Amino acid sequence: MQNTTLEVQANMEVEETEIRDTTLRILITGPESSRSFAEKLKDGVNEFEFFPLDDESRDEDAPFIFKYLKPAIDLAKEGNFNVIIGVDELQQKIGLAIKKADSDSFTIMNAHQVAAILLSGWLAAAEKGKLVCLKSIHVSDMIEQMVMLSKNECHNLVIPIGKFRDEIKKVQSDLNDEVLVAFNVDQEVFHSEKDLEEIVKSLILLETSQREKGETLLELLVDLYSEYGFYKEKTISVDYYSASQKAHLLAIMDIGRKTPKILEERFPISRIIDYLKGKSVNLLTQKKHEFTNNTANILRIESPNNFTITFSPTDNKMYNYVSMKGNISSKARYADEDKHLDKEILRVIQMINKII
């Protein structure tokens, strides 16, 4: 079995370090075709530089954030940049890395974190009840929590690869004057009233606002964790090395559907959501709920111990999306809880490995 972690939650040490200069040095990365995009971002206040990524500098098999951001980090350190933003105009994707206030190191944000940061600003600007959020079922549950607590509407959808815009159009056709925002697990973002340039500017404005308080977007993220719960995600992929191994992994999903008590021997289960059959079952109350059947072979298992596992197979791999929820009462507690969640996620992954 080959495990590849596709999403990494970088460890962040949050300290109250004062930042006096609010002028940002921003490094934009992307294919050469995005050079004109970087030019349009220049605002006469912050300093911008474009770092083109050729085919040799990009690992095409790597997740977007590593493909677009990691090659630029050394240059960003040498040039004393504060922010790295990776852009793919064609696919409307954004990657973000923020320099820590107290060191030269950068924290690479994953799709869940970028979504939470953007959403916090958009919710603050939206009229209550006038924002609709569409998100992939694989995007952090924290996003739904933020939307629902702000008295707005959230749609959790199965979004096939390459179908992000199609799903947006379906939801958009039923709206009146609501603002629609959307997030996918592979860094795709959408705002019905903003193009990609304006979305990137939203991130820049949020970072500027944080620096005026002596902080960065890292501290904003921790504030969001304190308010809505500390959600942490890992994505594990398992390559199929044979037809029999693929059949075995798919059979495990069928066991979860038909006889979930067998899986309960490994970990406690409170609810199972079967997207293939369009139904969810609460194992604690035996209540069942049916929803639109989209024929996606995806199985989500929820535990009363604040974690979920979502099995999502493709033709070549089995993806296991693991999400864990913790709580922090202050910035000072962040580092300890972060380490605790890492240990808990590792424990869940070990339980999955025993099953597969």
Coordinates of C-alpha atoms in Angstrom, one line a residue:
M1 CA 0.0 0.0 0.0
Q2 CA 1.3 3.4 -0.9
N3 CA 0.1 6.4 1.1
T4 CA 0.6 9.9 -0.2
T5 CA -0.5 12.9 1.8
L6 CA -2.0 15.4 -0.6
E7 CA -2.8 18.1 1.8
V8 CA -0.5 19.3 4.6
Q9 CA -1.5 21.4 7.5
A10 CA 1.8 23.3 8.2
N11 CA 2.6 23.8 11.9
M12 CA 2.1 27.4 12.9
E13 CA 3.6 29.0 16.0
V14 CA 1.4 32.0 16.7
E15 CA 3.0 34.8 18.7
E16 CA 2.1 38.3 19.4
T17 CA 4.8 39.9 17.3
E18 CA 4.2 43.4 16.3
I19 CA 4.4 44.3 12.6
R20 CA 5.0 48.0 12.0
D21 CA 5.2 48.2 8.2
T22 CA 1.9 47.4 6.6
T23 CA 3.4 47.6 3.0
L24 CA 3.4 44.1 1.5
R25 CA 5.9 42.5 -0.8
I26 CA 3.8 40.0 -2.8
L27 CA 5.2 37.3 -5.1
I28 CA 2.7 36.1 -7.7
T29 CA 3.5 32.7 -9.2
G30 CA 1.9 30.9 -12.1
P31 CA 2.5 30.1 -15.8
E32 CA 4.0 32.7 -18.0
S33 CA 0.5 33.5 -19.3
S34 CA -0.4 34.9 -15.9
R35 CA 2.2 37.7 -16.1
S36 CA -0.5 40.2 -17.3
F37 CA -2.7 39.1 -14.4
A38 CA 0.1 40.0 -11.9
E39 CA 0.5 43.4 -13.6
K40 CA -3.2 44.2 -13.0
L41 CA -2.8 43.6 -9.3
K42 CA -0.4 46.5 -8.8
D43 CA -2.1 49.1 -6.6
G44 CA 0.6 51.8 -6.1
V45 CA 0.9 50.8 -2.4
N46 CA 2.2 47.2 -2.2
E47 CA 5.1 45.8 -4.1
F48 CA 4.5 43.0 -6.6
E49 CA 6.8 40.7 -8.5
F50 CA 5.9 37.9 -10.9
F51 CA 7.7 34.5 -10.8
P52 CA 6.9 32.4 -13.9
L53 CA 6.8 28.7 -13.5
D54 CA 8.0 26.7 -16.4
D55 CA 7.2 23.0 -17.0
E56 CA 10.5 22.0 -15.4
S57 CA 9.9 23.8 -12.1
R58 CA 6.4 22.3 -11.7
D59 CA 5.6 18.7 -10.6
E60 CA 2.5 18.1 -12.7
D61 CA 1.5 15.2 -10.4
A62 CA 1.7 17.4 -7.3
P63 CA -1.3 19.1 -5.7
F64 CA -1.8 22.7 -6.8
I65 CA -0.4 24.3 -3.7
F66 CA 2.9 22.4 -4.0
K67 CA 3.1 22.7 -7.8
Y68 CA 2.7 26.5 -7.7
L69 CA 4.0 27.6 -4.3
K70 CA 7.0 25.5 -3.3
P71 CA 9.2 26.5 -6.3
A72 CA 8.7 30.1 -5.3
I73 CA 9.5 29.9 -1.5
D74 CA 13.3 30.2 -1.9
L75 CA 12.9 33.3 -4.0
A76 CA 10.4 34.7 -1.6
K77 CA 12.8 34.3 1.3
E78 CA 15.7 35.8 -0.6
G79 CA 13.6 38.8 -1.7
N80 CA 12.0 39.3 1.7
F81 CA 8.4 38.8 0.4
N82 CA 5.5 38.6 2.9
V83 CA 3.0 36.8 0.7
I84 CA 3.1 34.2 -2.1
I85 CA 0.0 33.8 -4.2
G86 CA -0.2 31.1 -6.8
V87 CA -2.8 31.6 -9.6
D88 CA -4.2 29.5 -12.4
E89 CA -6.5 31.8 -14.4
L90 CA -7.8 29.1 -16.6
Q91 CA -9.0 26.9 -13.8
Q92 CA -9.7 29.8 -11.4
K93 CA -7.5 28.4 -8.7
I94 CA -5.7 30.2 -5.9
G95 CA -2.8 29.1 -3.7
L96 CA -1.6 31.1 -0.7
A97 CA 1.5 31.1 1.5
I98 CA 2.1 33.6 4.3
K99 CA 5.4 34.5 5.9
K100 CA 5.4 34.1 9.7
A101 CA 5.8 37.4 11.6
D102 CA 8.7 36.1 13.6
S103 CA 10.8 34.2 11.1
D104 CA 11.7 33.8 7.4
S105 CA 9.6 30.6 7.0
F106 CA 6.3 30.4 5.1
T107 CA 3.1 28.6 6.0
I108 CA 1.4 27.1 2.9
M109 CA -2.3 27.3 3.3
N110 CA -4.5 24.4 2.0
A111 CA -7.8 24.7 0.3
H112 CA -9.8 24.5 3.5
Q113 CA -7.8 27.4 5.1
V114 CA -7.9 29.6 2.1
A115 CA -11.7 29.1 1.9
A116 CA -12.1 29.9 5.6
I117 CA -10.1 33.1 5.3
L118 CA -11.9 34.3 2.1
L119 CA -15.3 33.4 3.5
S120 CA -14.7 35.3 6.7
G121 CA -14.3 38.5 4.7
W122 CA -17.2 37.8 2.4
L123 CA -19.5 37.1 5.3
A124 CA -18.6 40.3 7.0
A125 CA -19.5 42.2 3.8
A126 CA -22.7 40.4 3.0
E127 CA -26.2 41.2 4.1
K128 CA -27.5 38.5 6.5
G129 CA -29.5 35.9 4.6
K130 CA -28.2 37.1 1.2
L131 CA -25.2 34.9 0.8
V132 CA -25.3 31.3 -0.6
C133 CA -22.3 29.1 -0.3
L134 CA -21.6 26.1 -2.5
K135 CA -18.9 23.7 -1.4
S136 CA -17.6 20.3 -2.2
I137 CA -18.4 17.6 0.4
H138 CA -14.6 17.2 0.7
V139 CA -14.1 20.8 1.8
S140 CA -13.9 21.4 5.6
D141 CA -17.1 21.3 7.6
M142 CA -15.9 24.5 9.2
I143 CA -17.1 26.3 6.1
E144 CA -20.6 25.1 6.6
Q145 CA -20.4 26.0 10.2
M146 CA -19.4 29.6 9.4
V147 CA -22.2 30.0 6.8
M148 CA -24.9 28.5 9.0
L149 CA -24.0 30.5 12.1
S150 CA -24.2 33.7 10.1
K151 CA -27.8 32.8 9.1
N152 CA -26.9 32.1 5.5
E153 CA -27.4 29.1 3.2
C154 CA -24.8 26.3 2.4
H155 CA -25.0 23.6 -0.2
N156 CA -22.7 20.5 0.2
L157 CA -22.3 18.9 -3.2
V158 CA -20.4 16.1 -4.9
I159 CA -18.4 17.9 -7.5
P160 CA -16.9 15.7 -10.2
I161 CA -13.4 16.6 -11.5
G162 CA -13.7 19.4 -14.0
K163 CA -17.4 20.1 -13.2
F164 CA -17.0 23.0 -10.6
R165 CA -18.4 25.6 -13.0
D166 CA -21.3 23.4 -14.1
E167 CA -22.4 22.9 -10.4
I168 CA -22.2 26.6 -9.9
K169 CA -24.5 27.3 -12.8
K170 CA -27.1 24.8 -11.5
V171 CA -27.3 26.6 -8.1
Q172 CA -27.0 30.1 -9.6
S173 CA -30.1 29.5 -11.8
D174 CA -32.3 29.3 -8.7
L175 CA -31.0 32.4 -7.0
N176 CA -32.5 35.9 -7.1
D177 CA -30.3 38.7 -5.7
E178 CA -28.2 36.5 -3.4
V179 CA -24.4 36.5 -3.6
L180 CA -23.0 33.1 -4.5
V181 CA -19.6 31.9 -3.3
A182 CA -18.1 28.5 -3.9
F183 CA -15.1 26.4 -2.9
N184 CA -13.7 23.1 -4.2
V185 CA -11.1 20.9 -2.5
D186 CA -8.5 21.5 -5.3
Q187 CA -8.2 25.3 -4.7
E188 CA -11.0 26.4 -7.1
V189 CA -12.8 29.4 -5.8
F190 CA -15.8 31.5 -7.0
H191 CA -17.6 34.7 -6.1
S192 CA -20.6 35.8 -8.2
E193 CA -19.6 39.5 -8.0
K194 CA -15.8 39.1 -8.2
D195 CA -13.5 37.8 -10.8
L196 CA -10.2 36.1 -9.9
E197 CA -8.3 39.4 -9.8
E198 CA -10.8 40.8 -7.3
I199 CA -10.7 37.6 -5.2
V200 CA -6.9 37.8 -5.0
K201 CA -7.3 41.5 -4.0
S202 CA -9.7 40.3 -1.2
L203 CA -6.8 38.2 0.3
I204 CA -4.4 41.1 0.0
L205 CA -6.8 43.5 1.8
L206 CA -7.4 40.9 4.6
E207 CA -3.6 40.5 5.1
T208 CA -3.2 44.3 5.1
S209 CA -5.9 44.6 7.7
Q210 CA -4.2 42.0 9.9
R211 CA -0.8 43.7 9.6
E212 CA -2.4 47.0 10.8
K213 CA -3.2 45.0 14.0
G214 CA 0.3 43.6 14.2
E215 CA -0.7 40.2 12.9
T216 CA -1.0 38.2 9.7
L217 CA -3.6 35.9 8.1
L218 CA -2.2 33.1 10.3
E219 CA -3.6 34.8 13.4
L220 CA -6.9 35.4 11.6
L221 CA -7.1 31.7 10.9
V222 CA -6.5 30.9 14.5
D223 CA -9.2 33.4 15.5
L224 CA -11.6 31.5 13.2
Y225 CA -10.6 28.2 14.8
S226 CA -11.3 29.7 18.2
E227 CA -14.8 30.8 17.1
Y228 CA -16.0 28.0 15.0
G229 CA -13.9 25.0 16.1
F230 CA -10.5 23.8 15.1
Y231 CA -11.0 21.7 12.0
K232 CA -8.0 19.9 10.6
E233 CA -8.0 17.8 7.5
K234 CA -5.8 15.2 5.8
T235 CA -6.2 13.5 2.5
I236 CA -4.7 10.1 2.0
S237 CA -4.5 8.4 -1.4
V238 CA -4.0 4.6 -1.9
D239 CA -2.8 3.5 -5.3
Y240 CA -4.4 0.4 -6.7
Y241 CA -1.5 -2.0 -7.4
S242 CA -3.8 -4.8 -8.7
A243 CA -7.3 -5.5 -9.7
S244 CA -7.8 -7.7 -6.6
Q245 CA -6.7 -4.9 -4.3
K246 CA -9.0 -2.5 -5.9
A247 CA -11.9 -4.9 -5.5
H248 CA -10.9 -5.4 -1.8
L249 CA -11.0 -1.6 -1.2
L250 CA -14.4 -1.2 -2.9
A251 CA -15.7 -4.2 -0.9
I252 CA -14.9 -2.4 2.3
M253 CA -17.2 0.4 1.2
D254 CA -19.9 -2.1 0.6
I255 CA -19.4 -3.5 4.1
G256 CA -19.8 0.0 5.5
R257 CA -23.1 0.3 3.6
K258 CA -24.6 -3.1 4.5
T259 CA -23.1 -4.0 7.9
P260 CA -21.5 -1.0 9.5
K261 CA -21.2 -2.8 12.8
I262 CA -18.2 -4.6 11.4
L263 CA -16.5 -1.3 11.0
E264 CA -17.5 -0.3 14.5
E265 CA -15.1 -2.9 15.8
R266 CA -12.4 -0.5 14.7
F267 CA -13.9 2.8 15.7
P268 CA -17.2 4.2 16.9
I269 CA -19.7 5.3 14.2
S270 CA -22.7 7.7 14.7
R271 CA -23.8 8.2 11.1
I272 CA -23.2 6.9 7.6
I273 CA -23.9 9.0 4.5
D274 CA -24.1 7.0 1.3
Y275 CA -23.9 9.2 -1.8
L276 CA -24.3 6.3 -4.1
K277 CA -27.7 5.3 -2.7
G278 CA -28.7 8.9 -1.7
K279 CA -29.4 8.2 2.0
S280 CA -27.9 8.7 5.4
V281 CA -28.5 6.6 8.5
N282 CA -28.0 7.7 12.1
L283 CA -26.8 4.6 13.9
L284 CA -27.5 6.0 17.3
T285 CA -31.2 6.8 16.6
Q286 CA -31.8 4.6 13.6
K287 CA -33.3 7.6 11.8
K288 CA -32.9 7.6 8.0
H289 CA -32.8 10.5 5.6
E290 CA -33.0 10.3 1.8
F291 CA -31.6 12.9 -0.6
T292 CA -31.0 13.3 -4.3
N293 CA -29.1 10.3 -5.7
N294 CA -26.2 11.6 -7.7
T295 CA -24.7 8.0 -8.3
A296 CA -21.3 9.1 -6.9
N297 CA -19.6 6.1 -5.2
I298 CA -18.7 8.0 -2.1
L299 CA -19.2 6.9 1.5
R300 CA -18.8 9.2 4.5
I301 CA -18.5 7.8 8.0
E302 CA -19.0 10.1 11.0
S303 CA -17.9 9.3 14.5
P304 CA -19.2 10.7 17.8
N305 CA -15.5 11.3 18.6
N306 CA -15.4 14.4 16.4
F307 CA -13.9 12.9 13.3
T308 CA -15.1 11.8 9.8
I309 CA -13.7 9.6 7.1
T310 CA -14.9 9.9 3.5
F311 CA -14.0 7.1 1.1
S312 CA -14.0 8.4 -2.5
P313 CA -12.6 6.0 -5.1
T314 CA -11.4 6.9 -8.6
D315 CA -10.3 4.6 -11.4
N316 CA -6.7 4.6 -10.2
K317 CA -6.8 5.4 -6.5
M318 CA -8.8 5.3 -3.3
Y319 CA -9.0 8.7 -1.6
N320 CA -9.6 8.8 2.1
Y321 CA -10.5 12.3 3.4
V322 CA -10.0 12.5 7.2
S323 CA -11.4 15.4 9.2
M324 CA -10.9 16.0 12.9
K325 CA -12.4 18.7 15.1
G326 CA -10.9 20.2 18.2
N327 CA -11.3 23.3 20.2
I328 CA -9.0 26.1 21.3
S329 CA -9.8 28.9 23.7
S330 CA -6.9 31.2 22.9
K331 CA -4.0 31.7 20.5
A332 CA -1.7 30.4 23.2
R333 CA -3.5 27.0 23.1
Y334 CA -3.2 26.7 19.3
A335 CA 0.2 24.9 19.2
D336 CA -0.8 22.3 21.8
E337 CA -4.1 21.5 20.1
D338 CA -2.5 21.4 16.7
K339 CA -0.1 18.7 17.9
H340 CA -3.0 16.9 19.6
L341 CA -5.1 16.8 16.4
D342 CA -2.1 15.5 14.5
K343 CA -1.8 12.6 16.9
E344 CA -5.5 11.9 16.7
I345 CA -5.5 12.0 12.9
L346 CA -2.6 9.7 12.8
R347 CA -4.5 7.3 15.1
V348 CA -7.5 7.4 12.7
I349 CA -5.2 6.8 9.7
Q350 CA -3.7 3.8 11.5
M351 CA -7.2 2.4 12.0
I352 CA -8.0 2.9 8.3
N353 CA -4.8 1.0 7.4
K354 CA -5.9 -1.9 9.5
I355 CA -9.1 -2.1 7.6
I356 CA -7.6 -1.8 4.1

